[in-house]
Short mmCIF file of C-alpha atoms in Angstrom, two decimals:
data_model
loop_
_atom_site.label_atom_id
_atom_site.label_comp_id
_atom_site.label_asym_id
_atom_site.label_seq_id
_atom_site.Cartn_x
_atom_site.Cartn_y
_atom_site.Cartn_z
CA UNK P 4 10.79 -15.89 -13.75
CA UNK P 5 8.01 -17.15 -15.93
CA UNK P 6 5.46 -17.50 -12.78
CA UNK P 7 5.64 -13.45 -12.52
CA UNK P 8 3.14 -10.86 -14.50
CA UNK P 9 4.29 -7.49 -13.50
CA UNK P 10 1.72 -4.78 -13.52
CA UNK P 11 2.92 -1.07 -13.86
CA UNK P 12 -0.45 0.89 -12.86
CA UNK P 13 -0.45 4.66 -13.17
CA UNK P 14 0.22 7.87 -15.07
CA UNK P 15 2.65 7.47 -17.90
CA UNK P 16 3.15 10.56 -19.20
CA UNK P 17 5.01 12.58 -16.69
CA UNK P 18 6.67 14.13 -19.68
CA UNK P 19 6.34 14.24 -23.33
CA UNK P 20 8.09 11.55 -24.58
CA UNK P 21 7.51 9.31 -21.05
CA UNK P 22 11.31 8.61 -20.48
CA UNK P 23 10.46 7.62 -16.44
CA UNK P 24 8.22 5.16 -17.48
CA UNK P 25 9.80 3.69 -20.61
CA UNK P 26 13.05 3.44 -18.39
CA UNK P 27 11.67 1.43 -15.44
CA UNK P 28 10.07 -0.88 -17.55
CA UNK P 29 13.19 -1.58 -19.32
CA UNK P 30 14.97 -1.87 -16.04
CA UNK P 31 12.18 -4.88 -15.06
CA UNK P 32 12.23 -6.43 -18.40
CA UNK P 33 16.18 -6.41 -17.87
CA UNK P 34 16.27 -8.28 -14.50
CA UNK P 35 13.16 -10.62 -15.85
CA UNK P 36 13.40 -11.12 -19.31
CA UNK P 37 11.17 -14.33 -19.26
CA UNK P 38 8.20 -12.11 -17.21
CA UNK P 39 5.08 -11.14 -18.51
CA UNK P 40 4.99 -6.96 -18.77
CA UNK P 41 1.67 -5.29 -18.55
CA UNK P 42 1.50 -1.36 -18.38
CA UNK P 43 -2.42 0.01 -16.97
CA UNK P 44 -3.16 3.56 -17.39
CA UNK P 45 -5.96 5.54 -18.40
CA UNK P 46 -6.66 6.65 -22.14
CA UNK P 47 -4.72 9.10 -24.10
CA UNK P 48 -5.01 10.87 -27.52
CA UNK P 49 -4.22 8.58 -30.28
CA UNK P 50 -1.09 10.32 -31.15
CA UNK P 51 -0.06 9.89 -27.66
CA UNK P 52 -1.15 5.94 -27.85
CA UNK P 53 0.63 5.22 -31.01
CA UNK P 54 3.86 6.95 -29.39
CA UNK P 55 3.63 4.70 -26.54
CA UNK P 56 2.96 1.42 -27.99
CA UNK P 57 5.62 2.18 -30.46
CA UNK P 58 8.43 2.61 -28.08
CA UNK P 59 6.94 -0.06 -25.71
CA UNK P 60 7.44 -3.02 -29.11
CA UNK P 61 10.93 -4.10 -27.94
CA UNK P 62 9.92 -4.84 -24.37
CA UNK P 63 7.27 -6.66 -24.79
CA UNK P 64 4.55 -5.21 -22.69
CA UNK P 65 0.93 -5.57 -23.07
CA UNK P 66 -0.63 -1.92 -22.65
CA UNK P 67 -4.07 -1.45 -21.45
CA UNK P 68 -5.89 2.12 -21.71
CA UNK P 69 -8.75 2.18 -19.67
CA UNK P 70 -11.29 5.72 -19.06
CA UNK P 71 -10.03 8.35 -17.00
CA UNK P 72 -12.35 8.30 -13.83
CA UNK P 73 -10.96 11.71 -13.27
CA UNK P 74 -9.63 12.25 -9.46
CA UNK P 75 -12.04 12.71 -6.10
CA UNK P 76 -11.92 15.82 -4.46
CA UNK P 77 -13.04 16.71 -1.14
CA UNK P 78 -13.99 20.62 -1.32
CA UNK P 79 -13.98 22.98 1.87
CA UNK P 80 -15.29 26.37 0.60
CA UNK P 81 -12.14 27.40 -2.19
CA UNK P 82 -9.73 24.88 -1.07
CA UNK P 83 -9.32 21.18 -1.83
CA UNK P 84 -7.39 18.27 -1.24
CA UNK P 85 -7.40 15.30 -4.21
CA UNK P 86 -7.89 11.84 -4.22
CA UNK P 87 -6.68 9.24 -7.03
CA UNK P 88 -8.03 6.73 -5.49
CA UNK P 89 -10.68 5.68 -8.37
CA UNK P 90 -7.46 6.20 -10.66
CA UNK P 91 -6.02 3.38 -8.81
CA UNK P 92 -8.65 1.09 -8.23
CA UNK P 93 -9.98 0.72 -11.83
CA UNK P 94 -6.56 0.94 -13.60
CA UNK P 95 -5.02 -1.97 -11.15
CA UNK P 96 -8.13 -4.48 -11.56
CA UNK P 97 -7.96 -3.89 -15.52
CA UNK P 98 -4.46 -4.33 -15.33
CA UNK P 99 -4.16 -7.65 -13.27
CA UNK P 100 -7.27 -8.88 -14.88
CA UNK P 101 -5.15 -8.51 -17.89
CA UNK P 102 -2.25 -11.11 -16.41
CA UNK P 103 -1.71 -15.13 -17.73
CA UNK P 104 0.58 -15.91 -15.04
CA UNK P 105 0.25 -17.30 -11.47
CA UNK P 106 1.70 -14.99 -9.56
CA UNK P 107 1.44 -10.83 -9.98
CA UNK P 108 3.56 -8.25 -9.01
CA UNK P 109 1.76 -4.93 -9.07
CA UNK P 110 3.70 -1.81 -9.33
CA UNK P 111 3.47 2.44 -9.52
CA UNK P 112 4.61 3.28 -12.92
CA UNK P 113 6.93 5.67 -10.92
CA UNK P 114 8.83 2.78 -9.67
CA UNK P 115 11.07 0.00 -10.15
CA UNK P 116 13.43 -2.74 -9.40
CA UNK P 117 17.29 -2.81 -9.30
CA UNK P 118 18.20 -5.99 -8.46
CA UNK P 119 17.09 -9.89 -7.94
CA UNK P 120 16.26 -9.83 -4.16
CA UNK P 121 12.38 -9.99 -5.00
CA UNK P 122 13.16 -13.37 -7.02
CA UNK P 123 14.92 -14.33 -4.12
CA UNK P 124 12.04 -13.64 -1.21
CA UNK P 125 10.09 -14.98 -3.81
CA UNK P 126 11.96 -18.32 -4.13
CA UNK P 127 12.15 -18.74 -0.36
CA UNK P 128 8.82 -18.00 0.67
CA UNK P 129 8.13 -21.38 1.75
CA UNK P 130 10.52 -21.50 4.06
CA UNK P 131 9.30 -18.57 5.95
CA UNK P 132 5.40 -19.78 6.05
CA UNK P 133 6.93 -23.11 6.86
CA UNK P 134 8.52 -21.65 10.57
CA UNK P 135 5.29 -19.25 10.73
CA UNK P 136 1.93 -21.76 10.10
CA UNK P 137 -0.90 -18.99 9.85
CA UNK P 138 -4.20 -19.25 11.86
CA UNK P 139 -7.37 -20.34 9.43
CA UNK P 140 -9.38 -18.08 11.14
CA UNK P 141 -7.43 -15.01 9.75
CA UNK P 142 -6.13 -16.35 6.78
CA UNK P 143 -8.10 -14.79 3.85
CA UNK P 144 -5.21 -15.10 0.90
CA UNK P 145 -4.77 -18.63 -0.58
CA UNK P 146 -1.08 -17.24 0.38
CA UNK P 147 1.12 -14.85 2.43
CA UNK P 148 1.69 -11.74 -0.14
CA UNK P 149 4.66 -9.97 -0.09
CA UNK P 150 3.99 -6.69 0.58
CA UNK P 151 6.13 -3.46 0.27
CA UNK P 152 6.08 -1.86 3.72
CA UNK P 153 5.53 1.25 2.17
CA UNK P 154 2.80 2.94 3.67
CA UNK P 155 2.05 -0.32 6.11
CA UNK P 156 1.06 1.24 8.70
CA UNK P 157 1.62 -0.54 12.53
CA UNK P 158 -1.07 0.03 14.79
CA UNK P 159 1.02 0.15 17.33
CA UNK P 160 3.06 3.24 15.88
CA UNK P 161 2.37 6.69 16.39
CA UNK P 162 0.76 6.54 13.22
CA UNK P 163 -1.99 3.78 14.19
CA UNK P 164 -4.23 3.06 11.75
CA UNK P 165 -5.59 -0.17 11.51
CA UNK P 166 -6.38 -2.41 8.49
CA UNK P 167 -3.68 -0.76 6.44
CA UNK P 168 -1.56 -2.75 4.33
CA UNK P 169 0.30 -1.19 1.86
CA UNK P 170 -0.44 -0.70 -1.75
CA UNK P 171 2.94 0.52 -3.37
CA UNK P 172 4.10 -3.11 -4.50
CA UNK P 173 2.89 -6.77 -3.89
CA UNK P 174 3.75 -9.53 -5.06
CA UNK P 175 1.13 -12.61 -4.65
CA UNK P 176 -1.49 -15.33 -6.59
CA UNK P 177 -3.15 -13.77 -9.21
CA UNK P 178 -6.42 -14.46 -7.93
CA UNK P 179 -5.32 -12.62 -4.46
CA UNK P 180 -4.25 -9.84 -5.64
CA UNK P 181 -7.17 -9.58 -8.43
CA UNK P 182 -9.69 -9.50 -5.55
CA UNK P 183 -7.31 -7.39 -3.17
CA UNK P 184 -7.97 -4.85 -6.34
CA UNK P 185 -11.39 -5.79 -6.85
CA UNK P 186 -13.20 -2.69 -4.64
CA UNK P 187 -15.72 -0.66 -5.28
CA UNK P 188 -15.86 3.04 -6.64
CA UNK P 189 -15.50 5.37 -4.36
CA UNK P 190 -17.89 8.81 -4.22
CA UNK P 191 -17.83 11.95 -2.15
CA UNK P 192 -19.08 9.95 0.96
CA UNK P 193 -15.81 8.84 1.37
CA UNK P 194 -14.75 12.04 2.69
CA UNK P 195 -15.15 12.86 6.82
CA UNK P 196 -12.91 14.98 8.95
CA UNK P 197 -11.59 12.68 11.47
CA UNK P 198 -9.71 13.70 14.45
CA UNK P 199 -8.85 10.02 16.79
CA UNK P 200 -6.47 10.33 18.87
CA UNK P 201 -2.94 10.85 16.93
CA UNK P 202 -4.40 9.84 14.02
CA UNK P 203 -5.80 12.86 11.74
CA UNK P 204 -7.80 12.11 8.52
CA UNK P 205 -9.88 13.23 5.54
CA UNK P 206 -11.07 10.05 5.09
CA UNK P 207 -13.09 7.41 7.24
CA UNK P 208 -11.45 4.90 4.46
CA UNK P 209 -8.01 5.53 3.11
CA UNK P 210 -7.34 4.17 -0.08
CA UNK P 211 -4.88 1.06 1.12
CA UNK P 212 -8.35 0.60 4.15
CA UNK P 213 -10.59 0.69 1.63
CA UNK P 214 -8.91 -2.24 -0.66
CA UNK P 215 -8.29 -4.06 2.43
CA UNK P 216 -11.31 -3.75 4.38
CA UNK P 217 -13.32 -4.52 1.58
CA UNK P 218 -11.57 -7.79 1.03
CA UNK P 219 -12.20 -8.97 4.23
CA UNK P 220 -15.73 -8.32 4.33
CA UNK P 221 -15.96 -10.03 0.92
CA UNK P 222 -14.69 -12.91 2.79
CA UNK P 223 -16.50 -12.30 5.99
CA UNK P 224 -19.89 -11.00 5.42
CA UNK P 225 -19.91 -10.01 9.34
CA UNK P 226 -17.40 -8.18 9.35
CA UNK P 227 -17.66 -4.83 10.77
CA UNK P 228 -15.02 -2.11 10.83
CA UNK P 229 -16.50 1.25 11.07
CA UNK P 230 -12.94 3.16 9.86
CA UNK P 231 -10.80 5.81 10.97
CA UNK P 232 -13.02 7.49 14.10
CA UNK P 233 -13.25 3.23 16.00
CA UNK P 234 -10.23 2.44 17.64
CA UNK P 235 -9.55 0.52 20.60
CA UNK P 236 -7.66 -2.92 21.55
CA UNK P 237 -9.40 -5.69 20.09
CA UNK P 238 -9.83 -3.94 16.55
CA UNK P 239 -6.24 -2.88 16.91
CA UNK P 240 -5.34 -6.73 17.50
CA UNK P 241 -7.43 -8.08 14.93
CA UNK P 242 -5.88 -5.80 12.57
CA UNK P 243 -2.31 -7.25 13.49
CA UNK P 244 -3.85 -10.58 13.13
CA UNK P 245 -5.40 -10.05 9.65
CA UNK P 246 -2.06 -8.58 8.80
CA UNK P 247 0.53 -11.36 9.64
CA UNK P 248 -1.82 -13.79 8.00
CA UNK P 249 -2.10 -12.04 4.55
CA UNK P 250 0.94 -10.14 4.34
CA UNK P 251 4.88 -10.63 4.31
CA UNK P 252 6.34 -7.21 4.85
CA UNK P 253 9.37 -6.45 3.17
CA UNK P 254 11.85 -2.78 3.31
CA UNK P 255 12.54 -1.57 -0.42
CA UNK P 256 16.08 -2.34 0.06
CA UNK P 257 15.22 -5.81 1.47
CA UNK P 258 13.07 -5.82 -2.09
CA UNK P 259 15.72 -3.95 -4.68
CA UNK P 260 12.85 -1.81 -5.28
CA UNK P 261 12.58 2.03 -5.85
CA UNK P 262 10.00 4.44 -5.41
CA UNK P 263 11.63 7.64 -5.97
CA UNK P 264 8.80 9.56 -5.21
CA UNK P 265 9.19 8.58 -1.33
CA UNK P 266 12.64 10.18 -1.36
CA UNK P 267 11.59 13.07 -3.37
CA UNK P 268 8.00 14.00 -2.20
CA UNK P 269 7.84 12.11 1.33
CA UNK P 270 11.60 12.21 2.55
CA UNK P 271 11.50 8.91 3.73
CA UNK P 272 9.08 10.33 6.35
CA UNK P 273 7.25 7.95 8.99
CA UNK P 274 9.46 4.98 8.60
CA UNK P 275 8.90 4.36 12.05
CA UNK P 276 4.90 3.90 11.79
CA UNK P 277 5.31 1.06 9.09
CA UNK P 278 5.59 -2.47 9.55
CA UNK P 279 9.41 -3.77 9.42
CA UNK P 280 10.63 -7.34 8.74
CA UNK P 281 11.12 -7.75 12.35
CA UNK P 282 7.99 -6.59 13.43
CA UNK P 283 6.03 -8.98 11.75
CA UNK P 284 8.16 -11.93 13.30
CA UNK P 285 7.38 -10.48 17.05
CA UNK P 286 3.30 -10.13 16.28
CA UNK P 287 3.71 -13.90 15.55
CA UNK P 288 5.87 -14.96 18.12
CA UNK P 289 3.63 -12.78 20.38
CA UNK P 290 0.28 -14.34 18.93
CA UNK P 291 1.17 -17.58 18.22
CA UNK P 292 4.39 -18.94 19.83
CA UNK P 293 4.47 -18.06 23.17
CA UNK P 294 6.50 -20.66 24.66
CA UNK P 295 9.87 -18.87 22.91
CA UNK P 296 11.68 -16.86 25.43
CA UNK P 297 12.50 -13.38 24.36
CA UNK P 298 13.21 -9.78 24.41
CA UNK P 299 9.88 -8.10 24.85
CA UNK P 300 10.00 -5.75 21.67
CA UNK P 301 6.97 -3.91 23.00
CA UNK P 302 7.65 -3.34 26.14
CA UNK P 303 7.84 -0.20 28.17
CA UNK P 304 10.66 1.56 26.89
CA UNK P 305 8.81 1.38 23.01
CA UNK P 306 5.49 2.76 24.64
CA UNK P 307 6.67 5.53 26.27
CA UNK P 308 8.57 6.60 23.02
CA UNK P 309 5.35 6.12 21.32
CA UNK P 310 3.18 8.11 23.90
CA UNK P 311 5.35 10.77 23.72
CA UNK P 312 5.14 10.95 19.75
CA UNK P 313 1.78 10.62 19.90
CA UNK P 314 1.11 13.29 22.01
CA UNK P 315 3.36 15.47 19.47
CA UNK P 316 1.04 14.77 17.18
CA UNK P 317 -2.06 15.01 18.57
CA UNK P 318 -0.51 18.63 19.74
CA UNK P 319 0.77 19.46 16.23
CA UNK P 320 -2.96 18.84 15.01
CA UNK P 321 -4.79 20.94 17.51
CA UNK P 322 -4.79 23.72 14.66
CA UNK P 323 -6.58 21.44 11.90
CA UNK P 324 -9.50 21.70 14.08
CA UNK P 325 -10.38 24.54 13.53
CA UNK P 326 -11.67 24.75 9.69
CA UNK P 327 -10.11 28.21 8.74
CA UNK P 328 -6.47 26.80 9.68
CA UNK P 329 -7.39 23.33 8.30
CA UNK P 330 -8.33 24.92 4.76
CA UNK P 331 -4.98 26.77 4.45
CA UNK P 332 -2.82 23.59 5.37
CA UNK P 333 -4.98 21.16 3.57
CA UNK P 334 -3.32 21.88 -0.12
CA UNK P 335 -0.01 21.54 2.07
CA UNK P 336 -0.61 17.74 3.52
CA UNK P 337 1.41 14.85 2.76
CA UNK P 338 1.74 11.70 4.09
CA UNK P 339 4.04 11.21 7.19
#
């Protein structure tokens, strides 16, 4: 696939000798030996450098070392919680704005492809935004991106936030996903305790809101999404919009693609709050073909499972309210 730049973004040494990272770049260079290979990650020593460029020769791969912006922490007395958000953002930019090709696939340097089924979504795109035209109004990408559905979150889900797409692995135009990259630097401000609902956050912007929300209002001046303490119906609906517009979602095995840490870290946790295949045909079905007669997806049966979840949550929270208890759990949060 000559179209494709993949970008690996992220920490590379998770060991000594980087062995993770050498080996899923070898397993993409494998399965797309006509790609273009670039590996982002922040500077090393030079002994370090010259180790990785060295074993990196036979693959390939362009490597780009930019400055550490260290991590963002949110301190509460002794305790903190950490942020690579910055990490991210400046890392992925200098790494796509590093690609020749039309079409990037951005990637965690903890993660990889096994097979061809992204060349083959890829391939047969067209034939999906063919059956699904998109509304100009909402339609911010020059195309639909394909978008790993890890951590897309549906606002319909237990886990509703809105304007969430993922950011494990996309594949789109260059000049998309550039500007899908192209935020700004976060700061401390980023930080608020927000309690909404089921919804509990130490940030009014998480990092996949932040790349996304900023996007759109680089698009739409007017724009106005205050983050994680607004909620209501027509925000919620908007988001959806926005969403089926831009974005393609796609399961990892619909994708061949492996993110170990999910397994390892996560335990495939909260695979019911992300956006499936399926779900983004019934949002446009619902929005924009109403004529087809179907099963209601949402109906009452999927609400009242979702209340009930909700309320779960928003009883399994009541603790983090109070700042002693949150302090003690905070080191202790993952994503669900």
């Amino acid at each position: 696939m000559y179209q494709l730049s993949f970008v690996f973004q992220g920490k590379v040494f998770f060991d000594n000798e980087c062995r993770e990272v050498l080996k899923n770049i070898q397993r993409v260079r494998t399965l797309y030996p006509l790609s273009e290979i670039i590996l982002s990650t922040w500077s090393v020593d030079v002994e370090k450098e010259k180790y990785l460029t060295s074993q990196l020769k036979n693959f390939n791969v362009k490597v780009i070392f930019s400055e550490d912006p260290g991590a963002l922490i949110y301190r509460d007395e002794k305790y903190k919680w950490v942020s690579n958000i910055n990490r991210m953002l400046i890392s992925s930019k200098k790494g796509i704005d590093a690609t020749s090709r039309d079409y990037v696939v951005k990637l965690r340097t903890d993660s990889y492809f096994v097979n061809h089924n992204l060349k083959s979504l890829f391939l047969n795109r067209e034939a999906i935004n063919k059956r699904y035209d998109r509304d100009k109004a909402c339609s911010l990408f020059t195309e639909r991106v394909i978008n790993c559905n890890l951590f897309a979150r549906h606002s319909r889900s237990y886990r509703p936030f809105d304007f969430h797409p993922g950011d494990i692995m996309l594949l789109g135009r260059r000049e998309d996903v550039l500007q899908f990259f192209d935020a700004p630097i976060v700061d401390e401000s980023i930080f608020e305790v927000i309690f909404n609902g089921a919804v509990f956050s130490l940030m009014h912007f998480v990092p996949e809101q932040h790349l996304w929300v900023n996007y759109i209002k680089s698009k739409i001046p007017n724009f106005n999404y205050l983050g994680n303490k607004s909620r209501n119906k027509e925000i919620t609906l908007l988001s959806e919009k926005y969403y089926i517009n831009n974005f393609i979602p796609f399961s990892c095995d619909q994708l061949g693609f492996v993110w170990p840490k999910y397994i390892d870290k996560y335990r495939s946790k909260g695979e019911g709050s992300i956006y499936q295949f399926t779900d983004w045909l019934e949002l446009n079905k619902l929005f924009y073909n109403n004529k087809i007669k179907k099963k209601e997806t949402y109906n009452k049966y999927y609400k009242c499972k979702v209340s009930i979840i909700k309320l779960f949550y928003f009883i399994f929270y009541l603790p983090l309210r109070w700042a002693k208890i949150r302090r003690i759990i905070m080191d202790l949060k993952s994503r669900e």
